[in-house]
Short mmCIF file of C-alpha atoms and ligand atoms in Angstrom, two decimals:
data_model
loop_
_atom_site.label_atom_id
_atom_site.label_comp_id
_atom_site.label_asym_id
_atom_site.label_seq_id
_atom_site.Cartn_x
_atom_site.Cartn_y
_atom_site.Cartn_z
CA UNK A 1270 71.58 -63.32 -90.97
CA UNK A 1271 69.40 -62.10 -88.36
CA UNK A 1272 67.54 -58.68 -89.80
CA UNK A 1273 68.66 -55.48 -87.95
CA UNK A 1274 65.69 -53.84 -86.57
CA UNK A 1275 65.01 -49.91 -86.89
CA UNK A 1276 62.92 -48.84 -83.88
CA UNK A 1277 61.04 -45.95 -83.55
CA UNK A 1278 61.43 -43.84 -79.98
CA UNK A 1279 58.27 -43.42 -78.60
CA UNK A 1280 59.04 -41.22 -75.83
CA UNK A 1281 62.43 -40.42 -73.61
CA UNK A 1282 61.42 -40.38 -70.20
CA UNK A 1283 64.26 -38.79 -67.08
CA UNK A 1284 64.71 -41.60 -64.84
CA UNK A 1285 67.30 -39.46 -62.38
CA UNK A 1286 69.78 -36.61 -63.20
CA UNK A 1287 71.63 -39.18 -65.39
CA UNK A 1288 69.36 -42.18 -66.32
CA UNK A 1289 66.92 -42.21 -69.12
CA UNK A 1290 64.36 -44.81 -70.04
CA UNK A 1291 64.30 -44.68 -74.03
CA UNK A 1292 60.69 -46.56 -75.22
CA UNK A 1293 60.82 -48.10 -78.46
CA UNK A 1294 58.55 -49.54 -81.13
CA UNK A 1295 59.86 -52.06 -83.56
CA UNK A 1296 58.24 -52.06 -86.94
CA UNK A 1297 56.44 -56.03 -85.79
CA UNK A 1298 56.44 -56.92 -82.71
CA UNK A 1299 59.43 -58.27 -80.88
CA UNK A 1300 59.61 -61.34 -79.02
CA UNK A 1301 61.95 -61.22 -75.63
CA UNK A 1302 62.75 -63.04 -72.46
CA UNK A 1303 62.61 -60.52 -68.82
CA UNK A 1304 66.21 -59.58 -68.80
CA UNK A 1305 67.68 -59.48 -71.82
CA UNK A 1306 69.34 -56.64 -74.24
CA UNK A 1307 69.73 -55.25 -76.87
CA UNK A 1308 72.51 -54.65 -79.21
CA UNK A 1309 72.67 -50.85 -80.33
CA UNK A 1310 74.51 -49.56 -83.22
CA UNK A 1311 76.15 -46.04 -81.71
CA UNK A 1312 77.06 -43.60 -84.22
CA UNK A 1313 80.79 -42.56 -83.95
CA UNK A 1314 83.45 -40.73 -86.01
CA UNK A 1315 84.74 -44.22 -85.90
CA UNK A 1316 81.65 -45.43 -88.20
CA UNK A 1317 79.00 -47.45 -85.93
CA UNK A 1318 79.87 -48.64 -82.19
CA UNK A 1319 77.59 -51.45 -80.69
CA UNK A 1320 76.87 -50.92 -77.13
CA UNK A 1321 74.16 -53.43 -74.81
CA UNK A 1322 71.76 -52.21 -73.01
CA UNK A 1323 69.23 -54.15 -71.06
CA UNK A 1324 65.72 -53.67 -71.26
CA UNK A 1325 63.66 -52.62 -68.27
CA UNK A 1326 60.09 -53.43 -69.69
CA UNK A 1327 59.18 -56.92 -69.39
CA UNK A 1328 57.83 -58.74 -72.74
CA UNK A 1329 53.70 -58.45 -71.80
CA UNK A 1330 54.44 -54.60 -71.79
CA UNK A 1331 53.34 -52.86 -75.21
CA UNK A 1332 56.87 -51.75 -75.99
CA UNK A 1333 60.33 -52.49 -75.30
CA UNK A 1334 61.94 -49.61 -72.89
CA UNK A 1335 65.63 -49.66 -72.45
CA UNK A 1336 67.14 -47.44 -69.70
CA UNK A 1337 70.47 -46.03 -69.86
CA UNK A 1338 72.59 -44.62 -67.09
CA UNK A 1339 75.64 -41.85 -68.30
CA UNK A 1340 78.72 -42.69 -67.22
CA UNK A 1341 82.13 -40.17 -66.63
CA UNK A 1342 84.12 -41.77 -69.90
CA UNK A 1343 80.67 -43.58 -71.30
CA UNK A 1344 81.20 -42.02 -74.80
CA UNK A 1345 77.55 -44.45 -76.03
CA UNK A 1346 75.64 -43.86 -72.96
CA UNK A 1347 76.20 -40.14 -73.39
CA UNK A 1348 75.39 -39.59 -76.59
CA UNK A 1349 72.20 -42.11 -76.13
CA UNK A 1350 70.97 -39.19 -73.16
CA UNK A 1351 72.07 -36.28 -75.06
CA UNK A 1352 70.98 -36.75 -78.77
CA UNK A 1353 67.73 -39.90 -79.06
CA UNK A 1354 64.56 -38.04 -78.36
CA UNK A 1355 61.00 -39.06 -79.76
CA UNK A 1356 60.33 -39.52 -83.32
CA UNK A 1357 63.90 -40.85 -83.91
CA UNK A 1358 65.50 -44.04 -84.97
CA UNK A 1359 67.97 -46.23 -83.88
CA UNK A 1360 69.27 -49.71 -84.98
CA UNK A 1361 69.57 -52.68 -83.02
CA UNK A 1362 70.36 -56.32 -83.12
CA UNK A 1363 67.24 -58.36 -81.88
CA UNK A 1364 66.98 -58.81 -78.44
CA UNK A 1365 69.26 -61.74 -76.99
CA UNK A 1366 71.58 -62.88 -73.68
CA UNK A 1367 71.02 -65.32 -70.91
CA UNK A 1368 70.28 -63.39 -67.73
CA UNK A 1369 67.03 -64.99 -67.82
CA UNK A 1370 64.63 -66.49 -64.70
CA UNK A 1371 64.42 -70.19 -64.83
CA UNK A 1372 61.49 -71.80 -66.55
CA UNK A 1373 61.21 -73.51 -63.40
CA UNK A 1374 58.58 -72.48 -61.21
CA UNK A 1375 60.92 -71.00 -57.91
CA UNK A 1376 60.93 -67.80 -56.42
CA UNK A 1377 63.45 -65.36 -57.22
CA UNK A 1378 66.42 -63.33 -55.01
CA UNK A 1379 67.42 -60.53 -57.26
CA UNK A 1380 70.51 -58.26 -56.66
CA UNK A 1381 70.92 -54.85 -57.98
CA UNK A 1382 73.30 -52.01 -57.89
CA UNK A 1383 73.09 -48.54 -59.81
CA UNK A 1384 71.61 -48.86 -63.14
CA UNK A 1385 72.37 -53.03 -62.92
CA UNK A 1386 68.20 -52.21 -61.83
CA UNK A 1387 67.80 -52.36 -66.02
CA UNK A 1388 67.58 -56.29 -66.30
CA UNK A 1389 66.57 -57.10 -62.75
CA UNK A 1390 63.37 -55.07 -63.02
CA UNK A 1391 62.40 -56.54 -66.33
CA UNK A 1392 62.41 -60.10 -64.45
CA UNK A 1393 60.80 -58.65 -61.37
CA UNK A 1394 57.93 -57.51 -63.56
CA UNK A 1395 57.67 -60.57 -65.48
CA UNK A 1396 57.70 -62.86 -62.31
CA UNK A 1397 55.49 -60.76 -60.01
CA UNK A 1398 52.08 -59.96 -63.55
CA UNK A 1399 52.65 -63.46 -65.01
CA UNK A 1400 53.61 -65.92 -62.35
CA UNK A 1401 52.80 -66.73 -58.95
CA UNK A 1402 56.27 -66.83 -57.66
CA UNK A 1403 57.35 -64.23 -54.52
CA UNK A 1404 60.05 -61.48 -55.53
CA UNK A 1405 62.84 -60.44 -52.98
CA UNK A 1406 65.22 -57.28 -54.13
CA UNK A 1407 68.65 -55.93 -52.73
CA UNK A 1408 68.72 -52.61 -54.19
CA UNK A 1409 72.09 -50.78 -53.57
CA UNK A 1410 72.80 -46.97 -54.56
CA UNK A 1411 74.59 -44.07 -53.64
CA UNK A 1412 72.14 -42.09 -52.44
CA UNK A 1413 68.25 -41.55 -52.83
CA UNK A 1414 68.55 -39.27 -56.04
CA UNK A 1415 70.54 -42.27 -57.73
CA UNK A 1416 67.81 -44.50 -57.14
CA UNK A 1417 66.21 -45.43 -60.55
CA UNK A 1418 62.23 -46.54 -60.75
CA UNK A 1419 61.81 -45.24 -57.00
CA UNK A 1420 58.54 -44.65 -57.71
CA UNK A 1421 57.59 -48.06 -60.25
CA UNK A 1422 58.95 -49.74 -57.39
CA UNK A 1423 57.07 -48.48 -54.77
CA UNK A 1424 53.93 -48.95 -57.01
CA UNK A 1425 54.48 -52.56 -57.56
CA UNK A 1426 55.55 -52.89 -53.22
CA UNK A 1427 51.99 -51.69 -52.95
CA UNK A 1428 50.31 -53.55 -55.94
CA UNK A 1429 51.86 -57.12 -54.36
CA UNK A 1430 52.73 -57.04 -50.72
CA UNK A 1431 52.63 -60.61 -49.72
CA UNK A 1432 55.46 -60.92 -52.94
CA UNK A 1433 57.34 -58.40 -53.11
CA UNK A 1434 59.73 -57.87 -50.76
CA UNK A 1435 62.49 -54.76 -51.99
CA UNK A 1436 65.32 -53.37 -49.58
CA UNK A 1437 66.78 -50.08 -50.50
CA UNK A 1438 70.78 -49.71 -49.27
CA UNK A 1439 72.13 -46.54 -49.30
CA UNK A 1440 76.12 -46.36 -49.24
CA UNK A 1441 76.01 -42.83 -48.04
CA UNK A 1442 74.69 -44.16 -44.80
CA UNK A 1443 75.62 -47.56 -44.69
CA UNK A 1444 78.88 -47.37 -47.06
CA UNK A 1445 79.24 -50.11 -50.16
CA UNK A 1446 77.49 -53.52 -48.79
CA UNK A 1447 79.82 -56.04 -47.61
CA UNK A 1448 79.49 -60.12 -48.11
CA UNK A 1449 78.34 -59.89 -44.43
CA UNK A 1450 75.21 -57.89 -45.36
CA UNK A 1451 74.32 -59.45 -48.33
CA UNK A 1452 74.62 -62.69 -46.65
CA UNK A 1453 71.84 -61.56 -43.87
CA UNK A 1454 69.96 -60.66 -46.71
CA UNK A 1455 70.09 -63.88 -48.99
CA UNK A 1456 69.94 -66.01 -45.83
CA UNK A 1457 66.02 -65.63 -45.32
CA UNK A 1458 65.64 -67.30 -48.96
CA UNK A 1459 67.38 -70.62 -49.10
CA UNK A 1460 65.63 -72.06 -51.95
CA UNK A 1461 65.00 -68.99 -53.97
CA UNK A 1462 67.13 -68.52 -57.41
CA UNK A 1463 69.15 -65.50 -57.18
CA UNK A 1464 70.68 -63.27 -59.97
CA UNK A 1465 72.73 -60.13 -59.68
CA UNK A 1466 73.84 -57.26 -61.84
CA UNK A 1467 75.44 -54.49 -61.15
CA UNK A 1468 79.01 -53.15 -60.56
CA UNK A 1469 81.94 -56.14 -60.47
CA UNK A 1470 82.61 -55.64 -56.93
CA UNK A 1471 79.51 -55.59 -55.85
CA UNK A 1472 78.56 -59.01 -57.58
CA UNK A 1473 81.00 -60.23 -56.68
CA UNK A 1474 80.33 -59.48 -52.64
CA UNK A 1475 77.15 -61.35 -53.64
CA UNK A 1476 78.95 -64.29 -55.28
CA UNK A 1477 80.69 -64.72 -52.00
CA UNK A 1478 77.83 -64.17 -49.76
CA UNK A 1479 75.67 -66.88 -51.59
CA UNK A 1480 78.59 -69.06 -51.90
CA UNK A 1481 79.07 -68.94 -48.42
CA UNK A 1482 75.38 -69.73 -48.01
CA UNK A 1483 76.24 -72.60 -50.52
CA UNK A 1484 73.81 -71.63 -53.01
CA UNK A 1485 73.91 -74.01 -55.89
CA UNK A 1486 75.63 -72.41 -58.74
CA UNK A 1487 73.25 -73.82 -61.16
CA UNK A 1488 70.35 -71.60 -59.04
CA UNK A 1489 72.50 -68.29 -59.32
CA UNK A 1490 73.39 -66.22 -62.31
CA UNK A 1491 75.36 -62.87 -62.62
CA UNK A 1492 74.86 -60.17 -65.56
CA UNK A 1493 78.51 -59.89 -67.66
CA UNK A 1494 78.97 -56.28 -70.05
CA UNK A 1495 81.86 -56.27 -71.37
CA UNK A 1496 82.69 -53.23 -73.57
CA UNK A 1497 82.05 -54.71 -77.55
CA UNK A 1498 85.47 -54.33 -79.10
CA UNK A 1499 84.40 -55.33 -83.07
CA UNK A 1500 81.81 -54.38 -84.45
CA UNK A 1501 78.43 -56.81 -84.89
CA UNK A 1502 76.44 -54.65 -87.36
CA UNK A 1503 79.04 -55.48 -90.11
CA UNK A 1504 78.12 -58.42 -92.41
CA UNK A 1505 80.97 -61.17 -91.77
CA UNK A 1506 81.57 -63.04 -95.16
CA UNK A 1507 82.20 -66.57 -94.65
CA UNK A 1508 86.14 -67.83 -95.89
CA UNK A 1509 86.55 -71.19 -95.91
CA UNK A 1510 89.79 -72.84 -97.03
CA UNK A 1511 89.96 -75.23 -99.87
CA UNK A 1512 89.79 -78.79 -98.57
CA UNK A 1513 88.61 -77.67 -94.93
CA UNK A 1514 86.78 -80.32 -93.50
CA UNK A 1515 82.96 -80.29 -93.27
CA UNK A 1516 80.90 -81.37 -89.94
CA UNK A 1517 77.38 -82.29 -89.34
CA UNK A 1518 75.34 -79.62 -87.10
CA UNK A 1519 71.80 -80.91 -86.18
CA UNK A 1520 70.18 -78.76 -83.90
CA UNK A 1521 66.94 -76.85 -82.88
CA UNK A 1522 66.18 -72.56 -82.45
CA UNK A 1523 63.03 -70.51 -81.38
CA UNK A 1524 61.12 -73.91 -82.06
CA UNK A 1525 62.90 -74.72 -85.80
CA UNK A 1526 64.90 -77.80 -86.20
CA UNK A 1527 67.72 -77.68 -88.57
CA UNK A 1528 69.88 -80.39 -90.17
CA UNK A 1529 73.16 -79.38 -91.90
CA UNK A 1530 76.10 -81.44 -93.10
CA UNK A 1531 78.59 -78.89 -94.59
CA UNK A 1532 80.06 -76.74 -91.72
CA UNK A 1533 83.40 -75.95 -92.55
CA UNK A 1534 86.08 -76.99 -89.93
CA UNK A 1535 87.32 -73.47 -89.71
CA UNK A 1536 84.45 -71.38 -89.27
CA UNK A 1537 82.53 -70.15 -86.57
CA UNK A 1538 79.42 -72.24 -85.97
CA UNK A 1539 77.16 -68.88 -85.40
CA UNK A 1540 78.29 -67.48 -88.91
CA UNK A 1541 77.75 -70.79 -90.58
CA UNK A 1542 74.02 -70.76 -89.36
CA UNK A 1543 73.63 -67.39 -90.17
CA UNK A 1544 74.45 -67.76 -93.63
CA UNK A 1545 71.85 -70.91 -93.37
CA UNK A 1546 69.36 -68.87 -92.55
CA UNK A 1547 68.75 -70.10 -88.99
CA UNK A 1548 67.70 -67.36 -86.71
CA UNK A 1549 70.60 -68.04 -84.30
CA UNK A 1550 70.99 -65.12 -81.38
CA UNK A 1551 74.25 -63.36 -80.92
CA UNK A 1552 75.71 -59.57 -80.29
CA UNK A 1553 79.30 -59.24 -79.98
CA UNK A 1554 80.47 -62.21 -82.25
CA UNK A 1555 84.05 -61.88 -80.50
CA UNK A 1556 82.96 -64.29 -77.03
CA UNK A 1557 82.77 -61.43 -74.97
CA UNK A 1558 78.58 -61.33 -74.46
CA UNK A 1559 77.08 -64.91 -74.08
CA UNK A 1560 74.41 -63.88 -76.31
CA UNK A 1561 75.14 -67.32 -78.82
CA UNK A 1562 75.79 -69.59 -76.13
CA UNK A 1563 74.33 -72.96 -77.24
CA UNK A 1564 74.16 -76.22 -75.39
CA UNK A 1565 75.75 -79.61 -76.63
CA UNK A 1566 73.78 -82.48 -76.76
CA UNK A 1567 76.24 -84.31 -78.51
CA UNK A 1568 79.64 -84.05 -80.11
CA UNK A 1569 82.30 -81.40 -79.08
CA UNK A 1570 83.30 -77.99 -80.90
CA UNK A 1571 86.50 -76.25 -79.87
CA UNK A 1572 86.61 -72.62 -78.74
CA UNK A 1573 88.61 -69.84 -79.58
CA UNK A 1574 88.22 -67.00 -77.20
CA UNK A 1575 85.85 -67.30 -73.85
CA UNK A 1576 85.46 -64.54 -71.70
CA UNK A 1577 82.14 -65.58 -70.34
CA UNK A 1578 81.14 -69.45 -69.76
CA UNK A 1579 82.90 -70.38 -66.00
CA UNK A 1580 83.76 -74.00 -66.30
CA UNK A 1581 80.79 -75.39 -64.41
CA UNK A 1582 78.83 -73.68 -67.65
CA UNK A 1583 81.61 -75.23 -69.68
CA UNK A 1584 81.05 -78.63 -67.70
CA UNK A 1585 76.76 -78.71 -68.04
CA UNK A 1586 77.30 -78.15 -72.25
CA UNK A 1587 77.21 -74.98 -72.86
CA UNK A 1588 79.10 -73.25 -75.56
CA UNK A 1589 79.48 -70.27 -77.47
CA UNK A 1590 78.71 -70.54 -81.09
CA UNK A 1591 80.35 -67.24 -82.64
CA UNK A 1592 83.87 -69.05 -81.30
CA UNK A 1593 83.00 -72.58 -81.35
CA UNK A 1594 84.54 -74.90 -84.68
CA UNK A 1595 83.63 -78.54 -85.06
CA UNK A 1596 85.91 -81.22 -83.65
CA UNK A 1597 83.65 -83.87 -83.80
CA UNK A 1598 82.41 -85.42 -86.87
CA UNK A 1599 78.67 -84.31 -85.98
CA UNK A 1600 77.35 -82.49 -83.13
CA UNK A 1601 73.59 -81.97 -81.69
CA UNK A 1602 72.84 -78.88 -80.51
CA UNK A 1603 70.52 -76.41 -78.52
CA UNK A 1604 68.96 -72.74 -78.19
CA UNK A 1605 65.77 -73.56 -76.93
S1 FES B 909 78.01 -63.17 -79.75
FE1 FES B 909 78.90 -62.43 -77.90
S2 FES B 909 79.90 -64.20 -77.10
FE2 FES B 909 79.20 -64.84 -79.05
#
């Protein structure tokens, strides 16, 4: 089972009237990909509630920050700004999720609306302090006093002008952006990779615009929150029926190869490697995140619930081990 980690707030920092950057020390350090989230255990009169929220530091920074915008009926993001100041705790999954920048070396196109920033400046930091790769950013808000790191991002404007390229888009001047816009935007950057997050309408207005551009989809990827309905921070204990049949997982994760030839036929491949021992990511365990998604190498599994892999995904391997069971004899698998 992967360990919950208690971090320790650092400092709370006001972002705007209703975003907050929370900066958080886990007891050893924390290894991350730009982009990511984490998984945080909300206290509730319902017992815990598990809420992501994507980290704006990038990993070479000292900490990991996570910045949190309120929202009208947010009942997690609101308690998050109202009650976590310095000195406290809180409990998280470790980091995980697969709004990541290629490992290839291309320049990215990033998209951003209201506090979708979170992610999208973790990967603009990463990208513009550890690689040589150029940085364009669609930033859309309401109006200037929504704008979160105004100032970071002029900073980093000034610390890399020949990479960093960052258009501000106010919709109480130029109303919501249209596919139209976005499109004159994304046009100047043919061959950059592009990723979005933000509000569903405005991703997709992107989608469309860099569909119309024909973008390949394997160069684009979009940010998915869904609201967590169960509840991750409970131990699952694994049930197996008598006489299930067992499958062969071989596989690799963070660098460690595994080997296992006892996987029940009717249960989830992410709990069965948990109770292995193997370090496997995940948040939501009901196919709502991505966080577990795996890729296939060989052999199929059959899924139960998938409210996140789009069937090009689906087509290129890739899987979602909280809701995948064998139906193969053996299959070879990969995290890394
Ligand atoms: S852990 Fe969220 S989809 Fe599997």
């Amino acid at each position: 089972m992967s360990p919950l980690v208690q971090f320790r707030v650092v400092s709370v920092t006001a972002e705007t009237n209703d975003a907050k950057s929370f900066r958080l020390r886990a007891p050893e350090p924390l290894s991350y990909k730009p982009g990511q989230f984490l998984t945080v255990g909300i206290p509730s009169d319902r017992g815990t509630v598990a809420r992501c929220y994507s980290m704006s530091s990038a990993p070479h920074e000292d900490d990991i920050t996570i910045t949190v915008k309120r929202t009208p009926q947010g009942y997690a993001s609101n308690w998050m700004c109202d009650n976590v100041s310095a000195g406290d705790t809180i409990t998280a999954l470790p980091p995980s999720g697969q709004f990541v920048p290629s490992a290839e070396d291309v320049d990215v196109l990033l998209f951003a609306a209201g506090s979708g920033i979170t992610p999208v400046m973790s990967i603009a930091k990463y990208v513009l302090t550890q690689t040589d790769r150029k940085v364009a950013l669609f930033y859309a808000n309401r109006d200037p006093a929504a704008v979160i790191f105004a100032e970071q991002l002029r900073a980093m404007s000034k610390d890399h002008p020949e990479r960093l390229h960052v258009v501000h888009w106010l919709e109480e001047l130029q109303s919501f952006p249209r596919e139209a816009d976005l499109q004159r935007f994304a046009a100047v950057y043919p061959q950059y990779s592009a990723y979005t997050c933000g509000p569903a309408p405005f991703m997709d207005a992107v989608t469309d615009a860099l569909n119309s551009l024909g973008f390949p989809h394997d160069r684009f990827k979009r940010e998915v929150f869904q609201s967590l309905s169960g509840n991750p921070f409970e131990t699952e204990v694994i049930v197996s029926e008598p006489g299930a049949e067992h499958a062969r997982v071989k596989g690799s994760c963070n660098g460690t190869s595994f080997d296992f030839d006892d996987w029940p036929s009717d249960v989830p491949l992410l709990q069965y490697l948990l109770s292995k021992g193997v370090d496997a990511p995940f948040s939501c365990r009901s196919g709502e995140c991505g966080a577990c998604c795996f890729q296939l190498v060989e052999g199929e599994v059959d899924m139960e619930q998938n409210d996140v892999l789009d069937s090009d995904e689906i087509a290129d391997g890739y899987r979602l081990a909280c809701q995948a069971k064998p139906s193969s004899d053996s299959i070879i698998i990969t995290y890394d």
